CSV table of C-alpha atoms and ligand atoms in Angstrom, one decimal:
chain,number,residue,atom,x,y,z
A,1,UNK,CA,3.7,7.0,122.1
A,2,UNK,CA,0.6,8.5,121.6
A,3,UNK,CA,-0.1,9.6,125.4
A,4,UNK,CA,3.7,11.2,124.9
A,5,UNK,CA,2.2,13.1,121.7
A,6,UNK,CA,-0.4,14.5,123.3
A,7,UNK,CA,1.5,15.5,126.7
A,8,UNK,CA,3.9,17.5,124.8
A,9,UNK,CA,0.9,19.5,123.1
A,10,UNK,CA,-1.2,20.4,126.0
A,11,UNK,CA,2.5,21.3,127.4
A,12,UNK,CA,3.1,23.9,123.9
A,13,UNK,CA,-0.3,25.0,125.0
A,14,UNK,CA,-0.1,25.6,128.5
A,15,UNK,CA,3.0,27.9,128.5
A,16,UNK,CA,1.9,29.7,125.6
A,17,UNK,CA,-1.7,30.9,127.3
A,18,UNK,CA,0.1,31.5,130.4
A,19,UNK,CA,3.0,33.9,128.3
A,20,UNK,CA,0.1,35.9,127.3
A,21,UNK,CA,-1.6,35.5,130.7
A,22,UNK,CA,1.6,37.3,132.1
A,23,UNK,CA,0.4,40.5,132.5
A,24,UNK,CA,-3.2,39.8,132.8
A,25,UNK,CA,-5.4,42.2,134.7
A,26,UNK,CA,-8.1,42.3,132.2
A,27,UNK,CA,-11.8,41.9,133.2
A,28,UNK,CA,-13.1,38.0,132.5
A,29,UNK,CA,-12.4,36.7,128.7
A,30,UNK,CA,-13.6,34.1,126.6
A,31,UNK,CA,-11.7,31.0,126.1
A,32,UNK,CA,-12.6,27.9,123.8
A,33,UNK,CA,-10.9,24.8,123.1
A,34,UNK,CA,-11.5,22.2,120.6
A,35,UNK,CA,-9.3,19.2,118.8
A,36,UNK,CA,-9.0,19.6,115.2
A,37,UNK,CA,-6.6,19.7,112.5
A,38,UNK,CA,-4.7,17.0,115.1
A,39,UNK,CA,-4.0,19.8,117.6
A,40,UNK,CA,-5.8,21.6,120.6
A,41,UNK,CA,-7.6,24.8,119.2
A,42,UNK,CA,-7.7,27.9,121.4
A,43,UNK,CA,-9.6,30.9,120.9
A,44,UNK,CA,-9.6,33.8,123.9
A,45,UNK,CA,-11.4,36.7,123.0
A,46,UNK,CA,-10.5,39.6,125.2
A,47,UNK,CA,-12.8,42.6,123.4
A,48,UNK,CA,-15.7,42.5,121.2
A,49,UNK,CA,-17.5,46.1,119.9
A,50,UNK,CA,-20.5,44.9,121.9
A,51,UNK,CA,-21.2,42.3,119.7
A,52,UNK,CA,-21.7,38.7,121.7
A,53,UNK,CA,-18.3,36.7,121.8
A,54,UNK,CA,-20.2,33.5,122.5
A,55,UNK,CA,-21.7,33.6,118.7
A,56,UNK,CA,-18.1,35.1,117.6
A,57,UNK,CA,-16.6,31.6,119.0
A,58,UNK,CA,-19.2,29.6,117.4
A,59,UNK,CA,-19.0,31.2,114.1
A,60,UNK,CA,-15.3,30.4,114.1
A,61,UNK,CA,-15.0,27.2,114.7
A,62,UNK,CA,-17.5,26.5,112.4
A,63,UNK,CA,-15.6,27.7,109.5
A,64,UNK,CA,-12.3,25.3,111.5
A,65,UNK,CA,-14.7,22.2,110.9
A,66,UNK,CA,-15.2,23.4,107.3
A,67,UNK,CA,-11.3,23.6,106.7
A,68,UNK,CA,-10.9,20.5,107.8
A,69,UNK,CA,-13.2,18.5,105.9
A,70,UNK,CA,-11.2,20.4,103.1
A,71,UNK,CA,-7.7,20.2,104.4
A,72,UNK,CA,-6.9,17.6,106.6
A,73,UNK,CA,-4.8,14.2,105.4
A,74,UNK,CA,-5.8,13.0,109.0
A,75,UNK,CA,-9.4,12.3,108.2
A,76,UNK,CA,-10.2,9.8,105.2
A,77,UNK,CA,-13.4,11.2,104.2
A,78,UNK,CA,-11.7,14.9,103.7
A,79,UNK,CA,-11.5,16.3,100.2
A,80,UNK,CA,-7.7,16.4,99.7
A,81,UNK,CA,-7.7,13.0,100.5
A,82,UNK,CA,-9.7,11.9,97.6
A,83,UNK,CA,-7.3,14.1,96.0
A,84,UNK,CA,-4.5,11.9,97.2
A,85,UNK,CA,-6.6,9.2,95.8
A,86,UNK,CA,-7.5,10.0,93.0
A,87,UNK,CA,-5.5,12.3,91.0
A,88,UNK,CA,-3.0,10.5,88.6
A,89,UNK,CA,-3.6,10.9,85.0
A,90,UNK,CA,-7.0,12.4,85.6
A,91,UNK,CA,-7.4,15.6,86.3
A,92,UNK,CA,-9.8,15.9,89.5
A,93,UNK,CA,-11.8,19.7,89.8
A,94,UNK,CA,-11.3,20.9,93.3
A,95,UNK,CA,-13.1,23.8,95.4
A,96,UNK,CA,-12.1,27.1,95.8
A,97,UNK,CA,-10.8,26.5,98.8
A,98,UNK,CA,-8.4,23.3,98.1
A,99,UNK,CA,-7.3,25.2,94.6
A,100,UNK,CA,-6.2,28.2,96.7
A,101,UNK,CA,-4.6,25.7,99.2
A,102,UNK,CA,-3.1,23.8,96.8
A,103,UNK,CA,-1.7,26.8,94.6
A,104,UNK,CA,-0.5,29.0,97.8
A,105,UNK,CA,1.7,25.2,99.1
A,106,UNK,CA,3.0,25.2,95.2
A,107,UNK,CA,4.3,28.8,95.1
A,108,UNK,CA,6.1,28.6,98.6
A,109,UNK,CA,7.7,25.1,97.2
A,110,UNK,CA,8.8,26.7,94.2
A,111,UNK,CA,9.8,29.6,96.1
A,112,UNK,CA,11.7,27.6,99.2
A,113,UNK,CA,13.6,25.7,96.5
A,114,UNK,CA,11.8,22.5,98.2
A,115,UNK,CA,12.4,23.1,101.9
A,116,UNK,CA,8.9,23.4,102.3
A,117,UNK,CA,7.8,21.3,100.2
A,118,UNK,CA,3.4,19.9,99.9
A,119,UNK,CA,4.2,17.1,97.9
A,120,UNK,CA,6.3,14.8,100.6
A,121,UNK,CA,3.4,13.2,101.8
A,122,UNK,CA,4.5,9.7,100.7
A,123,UNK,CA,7.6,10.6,103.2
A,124,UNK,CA,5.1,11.8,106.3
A,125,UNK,CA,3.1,8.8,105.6
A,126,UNK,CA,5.9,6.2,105.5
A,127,UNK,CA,7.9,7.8,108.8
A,128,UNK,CA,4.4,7.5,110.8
A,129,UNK,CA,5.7,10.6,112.7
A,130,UNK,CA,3.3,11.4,115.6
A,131,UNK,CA,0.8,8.0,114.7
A,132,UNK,CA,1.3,4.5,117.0
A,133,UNK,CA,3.6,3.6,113.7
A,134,UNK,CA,6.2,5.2,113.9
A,135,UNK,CA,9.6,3.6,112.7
A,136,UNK,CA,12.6,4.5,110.3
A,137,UNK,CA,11.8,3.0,106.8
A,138,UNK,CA,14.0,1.0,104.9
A,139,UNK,CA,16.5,2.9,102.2
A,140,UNK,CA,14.4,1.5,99.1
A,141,UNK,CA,11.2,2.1,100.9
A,142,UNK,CA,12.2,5.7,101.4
A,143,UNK,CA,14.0,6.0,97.6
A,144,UNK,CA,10.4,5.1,96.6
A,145,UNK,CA,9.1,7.7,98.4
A,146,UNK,CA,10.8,10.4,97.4
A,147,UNK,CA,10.7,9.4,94.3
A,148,UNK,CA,6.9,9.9,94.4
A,149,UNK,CA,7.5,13.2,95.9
A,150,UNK,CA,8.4,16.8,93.9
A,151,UNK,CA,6.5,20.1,93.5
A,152,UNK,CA,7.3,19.2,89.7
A,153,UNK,CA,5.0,16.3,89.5
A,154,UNK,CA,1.9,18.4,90.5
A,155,UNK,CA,0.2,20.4,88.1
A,156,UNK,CA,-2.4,22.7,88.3
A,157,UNK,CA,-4.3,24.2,86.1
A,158,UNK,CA,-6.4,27.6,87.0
A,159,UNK,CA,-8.6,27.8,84.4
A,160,UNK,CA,-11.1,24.6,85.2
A,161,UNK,CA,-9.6,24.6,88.8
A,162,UNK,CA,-7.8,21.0,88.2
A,163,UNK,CA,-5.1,19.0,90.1
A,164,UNK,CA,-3.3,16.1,88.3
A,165,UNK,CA,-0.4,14.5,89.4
A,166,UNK,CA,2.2,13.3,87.5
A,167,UNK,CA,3.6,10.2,89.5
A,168,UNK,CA,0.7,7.4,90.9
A,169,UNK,CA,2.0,7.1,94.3
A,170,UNK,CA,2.2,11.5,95.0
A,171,UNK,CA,0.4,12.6,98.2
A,172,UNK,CA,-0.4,15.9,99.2
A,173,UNK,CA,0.2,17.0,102.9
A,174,UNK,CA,-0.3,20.2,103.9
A,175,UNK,CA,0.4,19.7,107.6
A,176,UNK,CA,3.0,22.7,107.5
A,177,UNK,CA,0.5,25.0,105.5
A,178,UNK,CA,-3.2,24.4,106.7
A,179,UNK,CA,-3.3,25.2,110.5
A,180,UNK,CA,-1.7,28.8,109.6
A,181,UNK,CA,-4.6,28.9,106.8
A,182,UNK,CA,-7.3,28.1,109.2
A,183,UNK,CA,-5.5,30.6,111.6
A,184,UNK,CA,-6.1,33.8,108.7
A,185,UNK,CA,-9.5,32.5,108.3
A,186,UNK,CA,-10.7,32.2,112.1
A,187,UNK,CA,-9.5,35.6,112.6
A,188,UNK,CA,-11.3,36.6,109.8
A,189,UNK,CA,-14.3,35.5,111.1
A,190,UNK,CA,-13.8,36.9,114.6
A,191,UNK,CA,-13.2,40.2,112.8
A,192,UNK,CA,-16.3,40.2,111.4
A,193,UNK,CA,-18.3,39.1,114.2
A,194,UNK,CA,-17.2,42.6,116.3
A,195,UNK,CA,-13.9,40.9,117.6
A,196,UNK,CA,-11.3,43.8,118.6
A,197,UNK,CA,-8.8,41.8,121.0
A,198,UNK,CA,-8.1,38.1,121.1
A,199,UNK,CA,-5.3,35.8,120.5
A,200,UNK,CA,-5.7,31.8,118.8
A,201,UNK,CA,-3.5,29.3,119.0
A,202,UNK,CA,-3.7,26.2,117.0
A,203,UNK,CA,-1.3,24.2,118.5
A,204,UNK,CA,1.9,26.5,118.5
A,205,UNK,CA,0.5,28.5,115.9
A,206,UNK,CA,-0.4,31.7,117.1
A,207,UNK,CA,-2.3,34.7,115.6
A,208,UNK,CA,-3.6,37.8,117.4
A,209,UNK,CA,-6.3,40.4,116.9
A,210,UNK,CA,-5.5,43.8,118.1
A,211,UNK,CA,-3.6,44.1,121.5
A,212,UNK,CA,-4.7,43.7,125.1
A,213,UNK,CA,-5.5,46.8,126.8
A,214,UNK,CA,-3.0,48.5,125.0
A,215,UNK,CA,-0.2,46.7,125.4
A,216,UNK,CA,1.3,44.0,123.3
A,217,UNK,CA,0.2,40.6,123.1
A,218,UNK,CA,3.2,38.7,125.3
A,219,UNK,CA,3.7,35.3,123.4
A,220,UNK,CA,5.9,32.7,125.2
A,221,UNK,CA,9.0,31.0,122.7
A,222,UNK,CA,9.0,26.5,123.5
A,223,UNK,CA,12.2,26.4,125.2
A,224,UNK,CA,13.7,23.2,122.4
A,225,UNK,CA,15.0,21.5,125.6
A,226,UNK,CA,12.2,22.1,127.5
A,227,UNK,CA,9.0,22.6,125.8
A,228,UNK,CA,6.9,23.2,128.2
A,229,UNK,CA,8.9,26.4,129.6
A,230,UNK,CA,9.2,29.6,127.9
A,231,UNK,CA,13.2,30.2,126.8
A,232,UNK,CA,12.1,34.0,125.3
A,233,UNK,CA,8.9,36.3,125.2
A,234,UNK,CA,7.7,38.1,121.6
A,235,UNK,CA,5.9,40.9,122.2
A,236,UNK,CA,3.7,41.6,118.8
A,237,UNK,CA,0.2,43.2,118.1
A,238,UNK,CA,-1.8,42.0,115.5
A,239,UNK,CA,0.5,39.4,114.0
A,240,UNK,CA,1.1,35.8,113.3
A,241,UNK,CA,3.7,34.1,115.1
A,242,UNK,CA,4.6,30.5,114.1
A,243,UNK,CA,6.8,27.9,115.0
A,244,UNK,CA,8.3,24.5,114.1
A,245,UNK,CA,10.1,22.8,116.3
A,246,UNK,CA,12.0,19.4,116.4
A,247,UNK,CA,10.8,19.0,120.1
A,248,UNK,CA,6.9,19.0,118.5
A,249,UNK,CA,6.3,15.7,117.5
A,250,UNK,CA,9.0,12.7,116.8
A,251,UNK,CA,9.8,9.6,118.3
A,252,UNK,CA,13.1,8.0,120.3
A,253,UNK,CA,14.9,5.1,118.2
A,254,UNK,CA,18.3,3.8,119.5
A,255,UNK,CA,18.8,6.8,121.1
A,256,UNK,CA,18.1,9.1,118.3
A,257,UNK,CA,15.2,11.5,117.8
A,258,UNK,CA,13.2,11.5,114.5
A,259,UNK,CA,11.3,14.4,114.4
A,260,UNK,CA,8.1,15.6,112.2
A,261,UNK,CA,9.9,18.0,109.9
A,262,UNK,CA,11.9,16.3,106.8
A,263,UNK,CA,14.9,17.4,104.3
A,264,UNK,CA,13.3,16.5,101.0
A,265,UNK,CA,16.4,15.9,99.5
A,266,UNK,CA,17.1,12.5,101.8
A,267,UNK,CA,13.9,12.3,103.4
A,268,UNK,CA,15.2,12.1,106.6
A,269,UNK,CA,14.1,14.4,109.1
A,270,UNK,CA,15.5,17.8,108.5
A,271,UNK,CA,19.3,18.3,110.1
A,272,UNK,CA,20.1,21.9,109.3
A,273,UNK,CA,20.9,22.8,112.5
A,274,UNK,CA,18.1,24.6,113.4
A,275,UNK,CA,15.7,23.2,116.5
A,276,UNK,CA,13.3,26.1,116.6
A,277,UNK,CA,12.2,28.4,113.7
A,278,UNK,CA,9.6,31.2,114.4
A,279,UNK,CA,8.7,33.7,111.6
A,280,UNK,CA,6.5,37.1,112.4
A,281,UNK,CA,4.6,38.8,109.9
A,282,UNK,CA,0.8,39.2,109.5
A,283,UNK,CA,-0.5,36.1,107.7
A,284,UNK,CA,0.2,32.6,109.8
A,285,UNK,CA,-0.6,30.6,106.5
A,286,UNK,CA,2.9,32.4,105.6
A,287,UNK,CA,4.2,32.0,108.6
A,288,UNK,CA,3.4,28.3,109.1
A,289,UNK,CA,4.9,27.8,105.2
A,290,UNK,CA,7.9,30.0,105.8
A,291,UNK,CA,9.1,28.6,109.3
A,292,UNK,CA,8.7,24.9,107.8
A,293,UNK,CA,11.1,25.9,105.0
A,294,UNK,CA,13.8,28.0,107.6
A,295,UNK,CA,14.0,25.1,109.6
A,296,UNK,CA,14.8,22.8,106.7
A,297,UNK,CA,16.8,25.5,105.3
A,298,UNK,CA,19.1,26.0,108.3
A,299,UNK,CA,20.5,29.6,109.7
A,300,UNK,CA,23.2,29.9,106.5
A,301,UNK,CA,20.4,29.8,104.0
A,302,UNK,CA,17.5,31.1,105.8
A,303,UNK,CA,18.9,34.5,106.4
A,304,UNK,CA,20.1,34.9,103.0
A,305,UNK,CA,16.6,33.6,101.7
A,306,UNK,CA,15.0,36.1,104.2
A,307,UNK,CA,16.8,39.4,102.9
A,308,UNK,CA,14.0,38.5,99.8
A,309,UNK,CA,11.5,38.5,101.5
A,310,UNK,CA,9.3,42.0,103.1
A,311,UNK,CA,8.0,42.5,106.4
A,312,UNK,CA,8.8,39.3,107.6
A,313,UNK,CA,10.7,38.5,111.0
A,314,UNK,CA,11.9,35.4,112.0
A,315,UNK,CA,14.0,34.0,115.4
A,316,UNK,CA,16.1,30.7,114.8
A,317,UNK,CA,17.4,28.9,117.8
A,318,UNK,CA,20.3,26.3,117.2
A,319,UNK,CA,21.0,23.0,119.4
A,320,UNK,CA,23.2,24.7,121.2
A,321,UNK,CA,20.8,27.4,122.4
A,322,UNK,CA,22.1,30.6,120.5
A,323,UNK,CA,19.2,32.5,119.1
A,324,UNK,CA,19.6,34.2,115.1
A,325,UNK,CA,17.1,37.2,115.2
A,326,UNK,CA,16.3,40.0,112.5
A,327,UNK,CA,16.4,43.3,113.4
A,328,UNK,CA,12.7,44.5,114.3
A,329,UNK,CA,11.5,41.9,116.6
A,330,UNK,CA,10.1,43.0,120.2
A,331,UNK,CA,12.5,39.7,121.6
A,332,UNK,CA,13.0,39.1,125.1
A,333,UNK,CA,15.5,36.7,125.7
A,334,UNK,CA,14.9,34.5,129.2
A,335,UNK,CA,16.8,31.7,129.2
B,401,AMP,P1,5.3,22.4,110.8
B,401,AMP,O1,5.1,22.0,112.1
B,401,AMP,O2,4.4,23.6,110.4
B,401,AMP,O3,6.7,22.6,110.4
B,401,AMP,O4,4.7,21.3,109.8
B,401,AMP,C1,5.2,20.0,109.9
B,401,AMP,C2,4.2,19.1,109.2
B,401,AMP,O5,4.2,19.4,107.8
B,401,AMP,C3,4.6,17.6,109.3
B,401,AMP,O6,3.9,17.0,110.4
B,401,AMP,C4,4.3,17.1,107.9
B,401,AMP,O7,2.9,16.7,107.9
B,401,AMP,C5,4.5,18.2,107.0
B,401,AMP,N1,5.9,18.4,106.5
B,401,AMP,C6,7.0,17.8,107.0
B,401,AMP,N2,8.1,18.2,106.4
B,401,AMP,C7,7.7,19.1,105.5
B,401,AMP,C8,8.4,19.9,104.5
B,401,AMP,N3,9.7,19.9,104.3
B,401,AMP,N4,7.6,20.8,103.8
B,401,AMP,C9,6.2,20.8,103.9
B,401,AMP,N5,5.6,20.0,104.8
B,401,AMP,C10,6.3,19.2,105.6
B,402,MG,MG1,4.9,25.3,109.2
């Protein structure tokens, strides 16, 4: 299973570089790759102000390493997992960075009616989605769970920077928020280091910096029933673009595929329809939040939801391969 996992992300990798590699005649880049946030990491910097792109790729994986000790659910020693541990009854003071984490997930729960949702990690734990223990849980197992779940049993309080929760068994995951966050803050940090061109990927999440020699950034869409192909091309400059996919990470049970991204009504994985969400706009925290939440919220609901929400774009793709698009997108169809 594992070995499967990890194939199909070097795959989402591959066919993303080569999409921007498309029309490449650009004089040498930069490329880095690291394993973090439990994804491949890719930083290509194609134009620096002069400014050495060596110490630009240093600087921003440094600050990865520091969101991850922060973020992360994967390693034990993190600080939202001694959140997880620790935060019923009591409340626990947090850093600046969890707090504004923690308060960001809460207002796109609230604001997603629970599509995306930061307090299912009881569900993400029990599934095993994308760990050697995979399985489907039993019905009262999974009542449990949900019943330790809610953006209403998490309270926050501003003031002293607190978390508390309100059930014992709440967990946090912020596995659909945290690689777009660390996305908005490697830029950052390539921005300030001279960076004028570049594109990162974290896994399927993709952010760019400027364009590349003037044109736009050409960023490959997972074909669902293929992921390692392209099935269209976005051509953006500048922006986020983020995905969730049920061909990312799930696992094969009696012929069905349980997939990563769950309904938090039933806490099954989400069946709305949808197979591939992508939303545009210029912050992939956002993005990664807002495509979690128009996957779960299938095409009905997640163009209605989208009419409130400015200057962002989004593609849907359906099982049966027929794309949902706003208007302003750059959106080559291919397959
Ligand atoms: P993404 O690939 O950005 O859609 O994020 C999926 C990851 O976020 C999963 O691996 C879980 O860790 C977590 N997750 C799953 N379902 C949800 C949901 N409905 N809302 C928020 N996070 C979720
Ligand atoms: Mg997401």
């Amino acid at each position: 299973m594992k070995v499967k996992i990890l194939i199909l992300a070097v795959a989402t990798l591959l066919f993303v570089l080569s999409g921007c590699d498309a029309s490449d005649s650009s004089p040498a880049s930069f490329t880095r790759t690291e394993f973090a946030l439990g994804t491949f990491v890719t930083v290509r910097i194609d134009g620096t102000s002069g400014k050495d792109a060596n110490q630009a790729l240093d600087g921003t994986f440094a600050r990865l390493s520091e969101i991850e000790l922060t973020a992360s659910t994967k390693n034990h020693g993190s600080e939202l997992s001694y959140v997880n541990q620790n935060a019923y009854e009591r409340g626990i003071t947090v850093s600046e960075e969890l707090f504004f984490l923690l308060e960001s997930g809460l207002f796109y729960s609230a604001l997603t009616d629970g599509a995306f949702d930061i307090t299912l990690g009881s569900v993400v734990e029990l599934w095993g989605i994308g760990t050697d223990n995979a399985r489907v849980p039993a019905p009262d197992e999974l009542a449990e769970a949900l019943e330790n779940s809610g953006f209403e049993n998490l309270l926050l309080s501003a003031e002293n920077r607190t978390v508390r929760f309100l059930k014992e068994g709440l967990k946090i995951d912020l596995g659909a928020l945290a690689k777009g966050y660390a996305a908005d803050e490697m830029k950052r940090v390539l921005l300030e280091n001279g960076v004028t061109s570049a594109v990162l990927n974290l896994g399927g999440d993709i952010i760019t910096i400027g364009d590349k020699n003037g044109e736009d950034w050409l960023i490959g869409l997972a074909d669902p029933l293929a992921p390692g192909e392209s099935c269209a091309i976005l051509r953006v400059s500048g922006l986020a673009v983020v995905t969730s996919g049920n061909y990312e990470r799930y696992f094969m049970h009696e012929g069905a595929r349980y997939h990563h991204v769950f309904d938090s009504q039933t806490g099954f994985p989400a069946e709305s329809g949808v197979v591939s969400s992508t939303i545009i706009t210029d912050s992939a925290m956002i993005a990664d939040a807002l495509s979690t939440a128009f996957f779960v919220m299938g095409i009905e609901r997640a163009v209605e939801f989208a009419v409130s929400i400015p200057d962002t774009d989004y593609v849907l793709i359906d099982g049966g391969m027929n794309f949902m698009c706003s208007e302003n997108i750059n959106l080559e169809i291919i397959k």
